[in-house]
Coordinates of N, CA and C in Angstrom, one line a residue:
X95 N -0.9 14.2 3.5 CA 0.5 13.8 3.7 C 1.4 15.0 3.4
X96 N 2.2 15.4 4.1 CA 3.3 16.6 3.7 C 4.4 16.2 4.3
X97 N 5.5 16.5 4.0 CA 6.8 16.4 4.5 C 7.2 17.8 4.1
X98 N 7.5 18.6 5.0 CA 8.5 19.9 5.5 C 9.8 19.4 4.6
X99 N 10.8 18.2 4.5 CA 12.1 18.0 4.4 C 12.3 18.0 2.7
X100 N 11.5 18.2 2.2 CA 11.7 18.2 0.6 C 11.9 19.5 0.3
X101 N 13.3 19.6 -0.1 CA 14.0 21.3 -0.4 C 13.8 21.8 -1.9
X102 N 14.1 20.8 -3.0 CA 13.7 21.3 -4.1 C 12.9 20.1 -4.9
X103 N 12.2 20.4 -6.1 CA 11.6 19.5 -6.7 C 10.2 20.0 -7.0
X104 N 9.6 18.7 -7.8 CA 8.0 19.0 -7.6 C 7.7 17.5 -7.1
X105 N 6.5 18.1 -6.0 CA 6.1 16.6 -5.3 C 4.8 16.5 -6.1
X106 N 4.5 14.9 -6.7 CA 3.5 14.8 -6.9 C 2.9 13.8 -6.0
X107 N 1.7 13.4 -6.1 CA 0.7 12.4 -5.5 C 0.1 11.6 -6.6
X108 N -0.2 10.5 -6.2 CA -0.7 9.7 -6.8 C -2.0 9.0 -5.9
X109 N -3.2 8.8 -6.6 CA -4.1 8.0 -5.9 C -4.5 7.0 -6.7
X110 N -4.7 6.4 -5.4 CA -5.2 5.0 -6.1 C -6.9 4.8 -5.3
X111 N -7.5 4.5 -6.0 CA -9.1 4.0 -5.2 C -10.2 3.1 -5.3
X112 N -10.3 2.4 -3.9 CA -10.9 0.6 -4.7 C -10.3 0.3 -5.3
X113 N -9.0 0.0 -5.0 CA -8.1 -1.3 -5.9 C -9.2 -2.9 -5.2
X114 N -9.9 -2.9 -6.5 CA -10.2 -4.7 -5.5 C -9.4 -6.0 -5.9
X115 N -9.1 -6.3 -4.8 CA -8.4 -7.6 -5.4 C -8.6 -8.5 -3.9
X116 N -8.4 -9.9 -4.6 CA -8.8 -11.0 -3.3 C -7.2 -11.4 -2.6
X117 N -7.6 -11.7 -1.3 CA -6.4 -12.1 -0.8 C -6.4 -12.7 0.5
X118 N -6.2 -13.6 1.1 CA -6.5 -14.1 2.5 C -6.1 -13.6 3.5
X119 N -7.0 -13.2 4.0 CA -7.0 -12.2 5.5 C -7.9 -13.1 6.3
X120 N -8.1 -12.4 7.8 CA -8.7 -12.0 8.8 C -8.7 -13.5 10.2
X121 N -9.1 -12.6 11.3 CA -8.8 -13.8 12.0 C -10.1 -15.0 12.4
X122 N -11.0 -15.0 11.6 CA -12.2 -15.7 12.2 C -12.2 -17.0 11.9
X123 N -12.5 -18.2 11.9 CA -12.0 -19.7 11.2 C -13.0 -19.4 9.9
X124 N -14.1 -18.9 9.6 CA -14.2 -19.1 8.3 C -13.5 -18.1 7.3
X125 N -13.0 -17.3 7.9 CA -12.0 -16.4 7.0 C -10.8 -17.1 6.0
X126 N -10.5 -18.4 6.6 CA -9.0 -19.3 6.7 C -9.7 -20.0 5.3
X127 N -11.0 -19.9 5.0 CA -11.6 -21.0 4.0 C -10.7 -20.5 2.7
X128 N -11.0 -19.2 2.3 CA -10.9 -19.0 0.9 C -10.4 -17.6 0.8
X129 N -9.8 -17.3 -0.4 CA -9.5 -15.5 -0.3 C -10.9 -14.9 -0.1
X130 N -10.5 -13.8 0.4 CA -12.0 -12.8 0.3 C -11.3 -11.5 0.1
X131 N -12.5 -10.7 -0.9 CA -12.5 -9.2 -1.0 C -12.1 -8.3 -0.1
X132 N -11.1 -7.4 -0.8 CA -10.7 -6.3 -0.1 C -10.2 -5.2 -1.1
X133 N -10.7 -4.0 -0.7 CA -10.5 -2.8 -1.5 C -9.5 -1.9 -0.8
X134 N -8.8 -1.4 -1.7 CA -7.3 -0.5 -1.1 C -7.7 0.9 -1.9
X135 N -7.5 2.0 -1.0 CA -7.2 3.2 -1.1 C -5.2 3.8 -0.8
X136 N -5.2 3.8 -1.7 CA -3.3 4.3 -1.6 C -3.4 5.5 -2.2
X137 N -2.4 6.1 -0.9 CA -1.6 7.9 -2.0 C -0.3 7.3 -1.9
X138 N 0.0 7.9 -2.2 CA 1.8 7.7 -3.3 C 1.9 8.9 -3.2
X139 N 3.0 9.9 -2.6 CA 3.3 10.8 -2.2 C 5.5 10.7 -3.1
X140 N 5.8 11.4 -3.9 CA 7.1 11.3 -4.8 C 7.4 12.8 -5.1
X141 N 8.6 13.0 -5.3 CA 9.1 14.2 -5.7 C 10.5 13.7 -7.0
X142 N 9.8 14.4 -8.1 CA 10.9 14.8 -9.0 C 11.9 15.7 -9.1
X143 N 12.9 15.9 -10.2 CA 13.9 16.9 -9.4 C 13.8 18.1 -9.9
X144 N 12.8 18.6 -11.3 CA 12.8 19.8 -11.6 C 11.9 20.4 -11.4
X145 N 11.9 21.7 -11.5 CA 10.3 22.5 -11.5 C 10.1 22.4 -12.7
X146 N 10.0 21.7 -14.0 CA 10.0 21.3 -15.2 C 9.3 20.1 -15.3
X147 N 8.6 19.2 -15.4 CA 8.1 18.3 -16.1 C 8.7 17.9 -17.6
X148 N 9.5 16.8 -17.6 CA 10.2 16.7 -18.8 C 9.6 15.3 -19.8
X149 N 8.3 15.0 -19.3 CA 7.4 14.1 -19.9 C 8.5 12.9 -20.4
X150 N 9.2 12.3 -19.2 CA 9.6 11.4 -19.4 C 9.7 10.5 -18.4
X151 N 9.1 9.1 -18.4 CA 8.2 8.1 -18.1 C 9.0 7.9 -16.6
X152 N 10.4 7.6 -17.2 CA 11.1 6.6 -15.6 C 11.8 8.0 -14.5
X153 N 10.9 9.0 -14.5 CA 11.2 9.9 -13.6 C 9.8 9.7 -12.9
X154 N 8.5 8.8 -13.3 CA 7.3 8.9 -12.4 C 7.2 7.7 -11.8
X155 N 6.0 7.6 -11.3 CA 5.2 6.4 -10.6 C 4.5 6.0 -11.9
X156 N 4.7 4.7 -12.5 CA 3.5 4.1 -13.1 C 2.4 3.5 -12.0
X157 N 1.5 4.3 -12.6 CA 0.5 3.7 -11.0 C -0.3 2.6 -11.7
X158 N 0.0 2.5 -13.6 CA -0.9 1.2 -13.7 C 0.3 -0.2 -13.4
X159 N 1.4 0.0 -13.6 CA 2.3 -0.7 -12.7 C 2.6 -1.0 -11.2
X160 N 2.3 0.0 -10.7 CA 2.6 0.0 -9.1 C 1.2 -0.8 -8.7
X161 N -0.3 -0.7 -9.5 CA -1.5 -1.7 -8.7 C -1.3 -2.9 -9.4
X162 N -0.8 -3.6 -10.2 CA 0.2 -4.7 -11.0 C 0.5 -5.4 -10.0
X163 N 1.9 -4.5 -8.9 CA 2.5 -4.8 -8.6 C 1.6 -5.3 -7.2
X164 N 1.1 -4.8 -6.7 CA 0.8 -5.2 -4.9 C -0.5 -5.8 -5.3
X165 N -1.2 -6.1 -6.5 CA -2.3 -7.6 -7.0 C -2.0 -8.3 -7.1
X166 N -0.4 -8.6 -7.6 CA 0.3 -9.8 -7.7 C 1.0 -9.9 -6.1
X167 N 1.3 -9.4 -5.6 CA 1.5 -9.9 -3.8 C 0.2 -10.2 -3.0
X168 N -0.7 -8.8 -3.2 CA -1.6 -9.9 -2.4 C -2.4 -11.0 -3.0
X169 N -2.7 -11.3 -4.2 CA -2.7 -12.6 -4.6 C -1.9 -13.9 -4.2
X170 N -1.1 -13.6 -4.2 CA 0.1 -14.5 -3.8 C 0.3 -15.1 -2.4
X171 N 0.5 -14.2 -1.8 CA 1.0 -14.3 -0.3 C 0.0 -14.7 0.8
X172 N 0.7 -16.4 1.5 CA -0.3 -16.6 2.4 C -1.5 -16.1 3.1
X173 N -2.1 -16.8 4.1 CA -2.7 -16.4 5.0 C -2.3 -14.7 5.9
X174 N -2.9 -13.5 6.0 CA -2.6 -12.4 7.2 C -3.5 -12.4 8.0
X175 N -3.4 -12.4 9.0 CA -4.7 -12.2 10.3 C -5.4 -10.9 10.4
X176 N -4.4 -9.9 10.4 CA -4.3 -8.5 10.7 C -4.9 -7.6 9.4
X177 N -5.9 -6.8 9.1 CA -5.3 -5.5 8.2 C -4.4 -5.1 8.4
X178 N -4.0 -4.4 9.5 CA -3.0 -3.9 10.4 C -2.0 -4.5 9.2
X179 N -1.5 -5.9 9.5 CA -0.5 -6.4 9.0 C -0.2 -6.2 7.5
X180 N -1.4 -6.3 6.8 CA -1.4 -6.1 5.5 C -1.4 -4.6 5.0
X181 N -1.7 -3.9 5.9 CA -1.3 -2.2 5.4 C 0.4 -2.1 5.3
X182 N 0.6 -2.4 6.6 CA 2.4 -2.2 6.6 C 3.1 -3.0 5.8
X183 N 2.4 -4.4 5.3 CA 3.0 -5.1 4.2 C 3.0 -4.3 2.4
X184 N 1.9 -3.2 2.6 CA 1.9 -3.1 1.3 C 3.0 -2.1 1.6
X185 N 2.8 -0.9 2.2 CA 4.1 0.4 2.5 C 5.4 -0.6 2.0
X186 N 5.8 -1.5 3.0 CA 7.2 -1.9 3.1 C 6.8 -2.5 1.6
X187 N 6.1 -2.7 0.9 CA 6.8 -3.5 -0.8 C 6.5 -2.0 -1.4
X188 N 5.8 -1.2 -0.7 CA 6.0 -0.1 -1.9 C 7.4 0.8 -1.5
X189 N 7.4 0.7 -0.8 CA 8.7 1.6 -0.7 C 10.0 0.9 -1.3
X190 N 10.2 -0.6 -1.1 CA 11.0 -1.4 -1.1 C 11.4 -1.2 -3.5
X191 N 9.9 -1.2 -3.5 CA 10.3 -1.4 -5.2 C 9.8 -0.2 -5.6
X192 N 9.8 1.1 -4.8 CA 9.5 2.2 -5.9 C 10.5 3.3 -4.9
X193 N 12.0 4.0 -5.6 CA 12.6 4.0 -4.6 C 12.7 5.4 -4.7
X194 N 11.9 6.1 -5.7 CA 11.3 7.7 -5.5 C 10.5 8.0 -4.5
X195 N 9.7 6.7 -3.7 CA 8.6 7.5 -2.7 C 8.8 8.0 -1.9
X196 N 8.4 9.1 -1.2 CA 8.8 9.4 -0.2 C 8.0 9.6 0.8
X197 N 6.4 9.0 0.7 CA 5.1 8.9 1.7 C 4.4 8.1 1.4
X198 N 3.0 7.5 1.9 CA 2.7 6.6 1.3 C 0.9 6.8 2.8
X199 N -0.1 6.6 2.1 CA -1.2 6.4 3.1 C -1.6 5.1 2.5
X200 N -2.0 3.7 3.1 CA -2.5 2.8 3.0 C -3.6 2.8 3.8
X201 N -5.0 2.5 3.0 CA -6.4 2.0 3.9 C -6.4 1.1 2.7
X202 N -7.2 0.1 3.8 CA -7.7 -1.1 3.6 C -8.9 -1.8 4.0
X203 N -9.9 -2.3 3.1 CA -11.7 -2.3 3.4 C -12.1 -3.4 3.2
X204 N -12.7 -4.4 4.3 CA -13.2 -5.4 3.7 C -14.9 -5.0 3.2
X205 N -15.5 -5.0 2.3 CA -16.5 -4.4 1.8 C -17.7 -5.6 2.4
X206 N -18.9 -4.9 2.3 CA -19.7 -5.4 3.0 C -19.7 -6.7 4.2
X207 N -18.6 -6.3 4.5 CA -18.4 -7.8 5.7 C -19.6 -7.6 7.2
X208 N -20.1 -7.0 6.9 CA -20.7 -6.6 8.1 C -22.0 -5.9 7.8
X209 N -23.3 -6.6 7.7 CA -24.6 -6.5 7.5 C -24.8 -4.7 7.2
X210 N -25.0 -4.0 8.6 CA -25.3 -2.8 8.0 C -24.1 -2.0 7.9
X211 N -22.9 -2.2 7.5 CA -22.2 -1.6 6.5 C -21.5 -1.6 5.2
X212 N -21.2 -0.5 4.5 CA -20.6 -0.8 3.4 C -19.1 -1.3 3.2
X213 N -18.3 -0.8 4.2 CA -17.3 -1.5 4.6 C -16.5 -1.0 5.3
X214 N -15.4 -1.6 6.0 CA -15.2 -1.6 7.0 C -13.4 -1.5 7.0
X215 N -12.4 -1.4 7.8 CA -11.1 -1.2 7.5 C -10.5 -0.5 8.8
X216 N -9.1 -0.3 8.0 CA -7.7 0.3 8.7 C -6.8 1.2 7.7
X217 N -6.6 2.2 8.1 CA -5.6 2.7 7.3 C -4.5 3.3 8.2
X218 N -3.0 3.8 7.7 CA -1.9 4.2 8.0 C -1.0 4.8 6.9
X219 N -0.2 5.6 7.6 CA 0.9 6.6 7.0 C 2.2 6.3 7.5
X220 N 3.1 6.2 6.3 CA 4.4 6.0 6.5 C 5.3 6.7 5.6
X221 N 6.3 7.2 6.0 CA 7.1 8.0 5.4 C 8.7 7.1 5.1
X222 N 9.6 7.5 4.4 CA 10.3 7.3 3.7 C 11.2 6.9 5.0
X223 N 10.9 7.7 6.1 CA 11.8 7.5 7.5 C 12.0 6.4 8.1
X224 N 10.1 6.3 8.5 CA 9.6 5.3 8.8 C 10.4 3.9 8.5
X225 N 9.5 3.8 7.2 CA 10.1 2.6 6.3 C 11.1 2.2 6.6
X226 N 12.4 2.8 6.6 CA 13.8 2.6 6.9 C 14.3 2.6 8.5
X227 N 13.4 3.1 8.9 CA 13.7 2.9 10.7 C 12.7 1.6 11.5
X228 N 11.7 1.5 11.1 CA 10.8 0.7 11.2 C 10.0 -1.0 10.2
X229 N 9.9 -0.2 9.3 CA 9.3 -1.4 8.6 C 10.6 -2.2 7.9
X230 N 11.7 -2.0 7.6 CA 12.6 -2.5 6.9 C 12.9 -3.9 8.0
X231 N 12.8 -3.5 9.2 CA 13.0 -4.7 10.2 C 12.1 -5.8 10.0
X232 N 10.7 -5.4 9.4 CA 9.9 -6.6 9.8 C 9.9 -7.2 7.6
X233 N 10.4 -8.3 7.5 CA 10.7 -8.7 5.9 C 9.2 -8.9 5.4
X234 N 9.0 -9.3 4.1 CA 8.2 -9.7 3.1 C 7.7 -10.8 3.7
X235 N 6.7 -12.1 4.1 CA 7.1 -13.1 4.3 C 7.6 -13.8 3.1
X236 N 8.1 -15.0 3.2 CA 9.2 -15.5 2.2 C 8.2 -16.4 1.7
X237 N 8.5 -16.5 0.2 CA 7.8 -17.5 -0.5 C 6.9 -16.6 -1.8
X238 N 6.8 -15.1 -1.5 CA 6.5 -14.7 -1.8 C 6.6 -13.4 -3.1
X239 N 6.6 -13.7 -4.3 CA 7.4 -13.0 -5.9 C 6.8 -12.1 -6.1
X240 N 7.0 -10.6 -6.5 CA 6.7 -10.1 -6.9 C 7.4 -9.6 -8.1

């Protein structure tokens, strides 16, 4: 992930890998039975404002907060048919509640769902632009606390 438009600062990244957590997906009828496994790979792409590191906390990404935060959504939140749908769902909550980001790559894996593989998925990239030109249109569905 790179953005050319960042003039000063230091950008950091953050990864995340195999976040597993259960949550109801997919479109098959026995998918509809119960949550099932899915592992998330996330970068977190942020810029601070100095070339200094001032080892102070609420200038970063808590990333043990930020996987807190999208376990307790996808725990939560109904039925999704799509990965698809659930990648863009996590971008639009991560951008929406961490308002330093300025990139974001979401994959998403249903792990051994498929005999001879290890697992299987979607991933995407969304930028701070994006988000605001695109995903801000489509909401949270409702009912749903983070």
């Amino acid at each position: 992930m790179k953005n050319e438009n960042i003039a000063s600062g230091v950008r950091w990244q953050i990864f995340v890998e195999a976040l597993a957590v259960t949550t109801r997906i997919g479109l098959h009828p026995h998918e509809h039975e119960k949550p099932q496994a899915v592992e998330l790979d996330i970068e977190l792409s942020y810029r601070t404002g100095g070339g200094q590191h001032d080892d102070d906390a609420s200038s970063v990404i808590d990333y043990d907060h930020y996987c807190g935060v999208v376990t307790a959504f996808l725990q939560a939140k109904p039925h999704t048919r799509l990965l698809e749908t659930l990648a863009s769902e996590v971008a639009n909550l991560s951008f929406r509640e961490f308002s330093m980001l300025d990139e974001i790559r979401v994959a998403i894996h249903k792990p051994k769902i498929r005999h001879n593989t290890g697992r299987l998925g979607v991933a995407s990239s969304w930028t701070r632009w994006s988000y605001e030109t695109l995903l801000l249109q489509q909401p949270l569905e409702s009912g749903v606390v983070v």
